[in-house]
Amino acid sequence: MAKQTSKKKPVKGAAPLPSSAPEKHVRPSWDEYFIEIMHAAAKRATCDRGRSGSVIAKDRQVLATGYVGSPPGQPHCDEVGHEMHKVINDDGVISEHCIRTIHAEQNVLMQAAKGGVSVEGATLYCQMTPCYVCAKLIVAAGIKRVVSFRDYQRGEKSKALFAKAGVQYDLVHSDTERY
């Protein structure tokens, strides 16, 4: 008697079978790990001009996460549009900024404060070099290291402040975030 074999159709969306020689798993560094969490937090952002996230970590533990969004109970840009404000920069260039939302770096500091979590000596991970206001808050909170995924077009004053205050600043990618 001949053995019957059935030809099964592949299931749509099913993952392919692993090859006989699977690739070796490489664990991310701690910085890479916290940056991935930062990118996940950014998905909660409610302003399409800057969907950024931020993470504060210490001793290889997440202390708080934050993202760009309106204050609690207030309308979001994604719902009602931007609240634009014109700013004259040091170089005389006029730029427009949405002021409806709280920056991710401000939000992560507030989340830690609301929970009574000290961030003294911690590392803050962010999408781009923090603005000058955020940089001052970071220094005042006692953060000792800032890791930015990208540079910010107007981040020079922030980097200078970090240097003066003894805050280590590390830039992951040298390209500049512009918006």
mmCIF file of C-alpha atoms in Angstrom:
data_model
loop_
_atom_site.group_PDB
_atom_site.id
_atom_site.type_symbol
_atom_site.label_atom_id
_atom_site.label_comp_id
_atom_site.label_asym_id
_atom_site.label_seq_id
_atom_site.Cartn_x
_atom_site.Cartn_y
_atom_site.Cartn_z
ATOM 1 C CA MET A 1 0.000 0.000 0.000
ATOM 2 C CA ALA A 2 1.412 3.374 -1.033
ATOM 3 C CA LYS A 3 1.837 6.031 1.614
ATOM 4 C CA GLN A 4 -0.243 9.106 0.940
ATOM 5 C CA THR A 5 1.249 12.530 1.418
ATOM 6 C CA SER A 6 -0.870 15.598 1.683
ATOM 7 C CA LYS A 7 0.280 18.893 0.293
ATOM 8 C CA LYS A 8 -0.654 21.537 2.824
ATOM 9 C CA LYS A 9 -1.095 25.097 1.737
ATOM 10 C CA PRO A 10 1.016 27.573 3.678
ATOM 11 C CA VAL A 11 -0.874 29.629 6.222
ATOM 12 C CA LYS A 12 -0.997 33.280 5.293
ATOM 13 C CA GLY A 13 1.123 35.394 7.611
ATOM 14 C CA ALA A 14 2.868 32.384 9.139
ATOM 15 C CA ALA A 15 6.498 32.845 10.021
ATOM 16 C CA PRO A 16 8.921 30.850 7.899
ATOM 17 C CA LEU A 17 10.493 27.790 9.446
ATOM 18 C CA PRO A 18 13.895 28.430 10.956
ATOM 19 C CA SER A 19 16.812 27.426 8.765
ATOM 20 C CA SER A 20 19.000 24.561 9.825
ATOM 21 C CA ALA A 21 21.668 27.039 10.894
ATOM 22 C CA PRO A 22 19.896 29.895 12.716
ATOM 23 C CA GLU A 23 21.642 33.219 13.038
ATOM 24 C CA LYS A 24 23.298 33.818 16.357
ATOM 25 C CA HIS A 25 21.225 36.056 18.604
ATOM 26 C CA VAL A 26 23.026 39.240 19.577
ATOM 27 C CA ARG A 27 21.760 41.037 22.629
ATOM 28 C CA PRO A 28 21.516 44.814 22.333
ATOM 29 C CA SER A 29 23.753 46.982 24.476
ATOM 30 C CA TRP A 30 22.048 48.739 27.380
ATOM 31 C CA ASP A 31 22.009 52.002 25.401
ATOM 32 C CA GLU A 32 20.444 50.238 22.396
ATOM 33 C CA TYR A 33 17.867 48.622 24.687
ATOM 34 C CA PHE A 34 16.786 51.927 26.270
ATOM 35 C CA ILE A 35 16.743 53.647 22.852
ATOM 36 C CA GLU A 36 14.329 50.980 21.593
ATOM 37 C CA ILE A 37 12.090 51.671 24.600
ATOM 38 C CA MET A 38 12.349 55.398 23.799
ATOM 39 C CA HIS A 39 11.174 54.713 20.233
ATOM 40 C CA ALA A 40 8.242 52.682 21.600
ATOM 41 C CA ALA A 41 7.255 55.553 23.925
ATOM 42 C CA ALA A 42 7.378 57.964 20.945
ATOM 43 C CA LYS A 43 4.523 56.023 19.334
ATOM 44 C CA ARG A 44 2.232 57.534 22.004
ATOM 45 C CA ALA A 45 3.109 61.118 20.949
ATOM 46 C CA THR A 46 0.189 63.299 19.884
ATOM 47 C CA CYS A 47 1.884 65.987 17.755
ATOM 48 C CA ASP A 48 2.929 64.965 14.263
ATOM 49 C CA ARG A 49 5.558 67.724 14.137
ATOM 50 C CA GLY A 50 7.701 65.873 16.649
ATOM 51 C CA ARG A 51 6.709 62.352 17.638
ATOM 52 C CA SER A 52 9.433 61.967 20.231
ATOM 53 C CA GLY A 53 9.830 59.812 23.289
ATOM 54 C CA SER A 54 12.171 59.843 26.244
ATOM 55 C CA VAL A 55 13.363 57.355 28.855
ATOM 56 C CA ILE A 56 15.175 57.848 32.144
ATOM 57 C CA ALA A 57 17.187 54.861 33.344
ATOM 58 C CA LYS A 58 19.555 54.172 36.205
ATOM 59 C CA ASP A 59 21.418 51.019 37.185
ATOM 60 C CA ARG A 60 20.012 49.257 34.102
ATOM 61 C CA GLN A 61 16.418 49.917 35.176
ATOM 62 C CA VAL A 62 13.786 52.135 33.559
ATOM 63 C CA LEU A 63 12.710 54.844 36.003
ATOM 64 C CA ALA A 64 10.211 56.667 33.764
ATOM 65 C CA THR A 65 9.072 57.144 30.180
ATOM 66 C CA GLY A 66 7.563 60.165 28.470
ATOM 67 C CA TYR A 67 6.499 61.415 25.070
ATOM 68 C CA VAL A 68 5.363 64.573 23.307
ATOM 69 C CA GLY A 69 1.772 65.295 24.295
ATOM 70 C CA SER A 70 -0.644 67.855 25.658
ATOM 71 C CA PRO A 71 -1.114 68.269 29.408
ATOM 72 C CA PRO A 72 -3.632 65.770 30.851
ATOM 73 C CA GLY A 73 -7.211 66.581 29.924
ATOM 74 C CA GLN A 74 -6.228 69.075 27.222
ATOM 75 C CA PRO A 75 -6.832 68.653 23.481
ATOM 76 C CA HIS A 76 -4.111 67.055 21.387
ATOM 77 C CA CYS A 77 -2.668 68.312 18.089
ATOM 78 C CA ASP A 78 -3.809 65.088 16.445
ATOM 79 C CA GLU A 79 -7.382 66.001 17.469
ATOM 80 C CA VAL A 80 -7.635 69.794 17.052
ATOM 81 C CA GLY A 81 -4.511 70.901 15.180
ATOM 82 C CA HIS A 82 -1.358 72.718 16.169
ATOM 83 C CA GLU A 83 -1.008 75.798 18.356
ATOM 84 C CA MET A 84 1.719 77.568 16.422
ATOM 85 C CA HIS A 85 3.985 80.258 17.867
ATOM 86 C CA LYS A 86 6.577 82.297 15.958
ATOM 87 C CA VAL A 87 10.058 82.573 17.438
ATOM 88 C CA ILE A 88 12.926 84.817 16.360
ATOM 89 C CA ASN A 89 16.083 82.745 16.755
ATOM 90 C CA ASP A 90 19.540 84.056 17.708
ATOM 91 C CA ASP A 91 20.529 84.068 14.026
ATOM 92 C CA GLY A 92 17.495 86.226 13.144
ATOM 93 C CA VAL A 93 15.627 83.402 11.443
ATOM 94 C CA ILE A 94 11.926 83.264 12.295
ATOM 95 C CA SER A 95 10.660 79.760 12.938
ATOM 96 C CA GLU A 96 7.320 78.360 14.005
ATOM 97 C CA HIS A 97 6.890 75.945 16.871
ATOM 98 C CA CYS A 98 3.850 74.113 18.132
ATOM 99 C CA ILE A 99 3.370 75.027 21.804
ATOM 100 C CA ARG A 100 0.299 72.874 22.522
ATOM 101 C CA THR A 101 2.385 69.972 23.775
ATOM 102 C CA ILE A 102 4.908 69.183 26.471
ATOM 103 C CA HIS A 103 8.299 67.999 25.192
ATOM 104 C CA ALA A 104 9.149 64.340 25.776
ATOM 105 C CA GLU A 105 12.047 65.317 28.061
ATOM 106 C CA GLN A 106 9.758 67.504 30.191
ATOM 107 C CA ASN A 107 7.138 64.764 30.275
ATOM 108 C CA VAL A 108 9.559 62.051 31.427
ATOM 109 C CA LEU A 109 10.840 64.305 34.237
ATOM 110 C CA MET A 110 7.249 65.039 35.320
ATOM 111 C CA GLN A 111 6.329 61.339 35.229
ATOM 112 C CA ALA A 112 9.237 60.552 37.539
ATOM 113 C CA ALA A 113 8.296 63.439 39.866
ATOM 114 C CA LYS A 114 4.633 62.389 39.994
ATOM 115 C CA GLY A 115 5.739 58.920 41.072
ATOM 116 C CA GLY A 116 8.230 60.228 43.629
ATOM 117 C CA VAL A 117 11.139 58.691 41.709
ATOM 118 C CA SER A 118 14.540 60.340 42.125
ATOM 119 C CA VAL A 119 16.418 60.760 38.841
ATOM 120 C CA GLU A 120 19.626 61.963 40.513
ATOM 121 C CA GLY A 121 22.597 60.453 38.669
ATOM 122 C CA ALA A 122 20.446 58.815 35.976
ATOM 123 C CA THR A 123 20.716 58.752 32.172
ATOM 124 C CA LEU A 124 18.089 60.364 29.943
ATOM 125 C CA TYR A 125 17.530 58.951 26.436
ATOM 126 C CA CYS A 126 15.850 61.215 23.868
ATOM 127 C CA GLN A 127 15.085 61.459 20.157
ATOM 128 C CA MET A 128 17.172 64.584 19.568
ATOM 129 C CA THR A 129 19.424 66.957 21.459
ATOM 130 C CA PRO A 130 17.107 68.601 24.010
ATOM 131 C CA CYS A 131 16.048 72.215 23.529
ATOM 132 C CA TYR A 132 17.612 74.759 25.873
ATOM 133 C CA VAL A 133 14.619 74.822 28.271
ATOM 134 C CA CYS A 134 14.631 71.024 28.527
ATOM 135 C CA ALA A 135 18.422 71.052 28.992
ATOM 136 C CA LYS A 136 18.071 73.381 31.996
ATOM 137 C CA LEU A 137 15.433 71.088 33.530
ATOM 138 C CA ILE A 138 17.644 68.039 32.918
ATOM 139 C CA VAL A 139 20.593 69.692 34.680
ATOM 140 C CA ALA A 140 18.401 70.869 37.574
ATOM 141 C CA ALA A 141 16.967 67.355 38.013
ATOM 142 C CA GLY A 142 20.439 65.886 38.526
ATOM 143 C CA ILE A 143 20.619 63.823 35.323
ATOM 144 C CA LYS A 144 24.292 62.950 34.746
ATOM 145 C CA ARG A 145 24.173 61.618 31.183
ATOM 146 C CA VAL A 146 22.073 62.403 28.088
ATOM 147 C CA VAL A 147 21.970 60.085 25.070
ATOM 148 C CA SER A 148 20.416 61.668 21.975
ATOM 149 C CA PHE A 149 19.471 59.543 18.989
ATOM 150 C CA ARG A 150 19.951 62.508 16.613
ATOM 151 C CA ASP A 151 21.172 66.081 16.851
ATOM 152 C CA TYR A 152 18.790 69.069 16.966
ATOM 153 C CA GLN A 153 19.275 72.034 14.633
ATOM 154 C CA ARG A 154 19.213 74.447 17.573
ATOM 155 C CA GLY A 155 20.956 72.298 20.181
ATOM 156 C CA GLU A 156 24.281 74.115 20.544
ATOM 157 C CA LYS A 157 23.304 76.038 23.715
ATOM 158 C CA SER A 158 22.062 72.809 25.282
ATOM 159 C CA LYS A 159 25.326 71.000 24.562
ATOM 160 C CA ALA A 160 27.302 73.927 25.989
ATOM 161 C CA LEU A 161 25.168 73.869 29.143
ATOM 162 C CA PHE A 162 25.693 70.120 29.556
ATOM 163 C CA ALA A 163 29.459 70.595 29.243
ATOM 164 C CA LYS A 164 29.488 73.394 31.862
ATOM 165 C CA ALA A 165 27.258 71.396 34.226
ATOM 166 C CA GLY A 166 29.264 68.177 33.928
ATOM 167 C CA VAL A 167 26.489 66.252 32.173
ATOM 168 C CA GLN A 168 27.904 63.678 29.750
ATOM 169 C CA TYR A 169 26.330 64.099 26.309
ATOM 170 C CA ASP A 170 26.414 61.247 23.788
ATOM 171 C CA LEU A 171 25.084 61.494 20.245
ATOM 172 C CA VAL A 172 24.133 58.202 18.543
ATOM 173 C CA HIS A 173 23.704 59.505 14.963
ATOM 174 C CA SER A 174 25.339 62.686 13.702
ATOM 175 C CA ASP A 175 22.485 63.600 11.345
ATOM 176 C CA THR A 176 20.319 66.517 12.403
ATOM 177 C CA GLU A 177 16.586 66.384 13.146
ATOM 178 C CA ARG A 178 14.909 69.287 11.358
ATOM 179 C CA TYR A 179 11.321 70.399 11.601
#
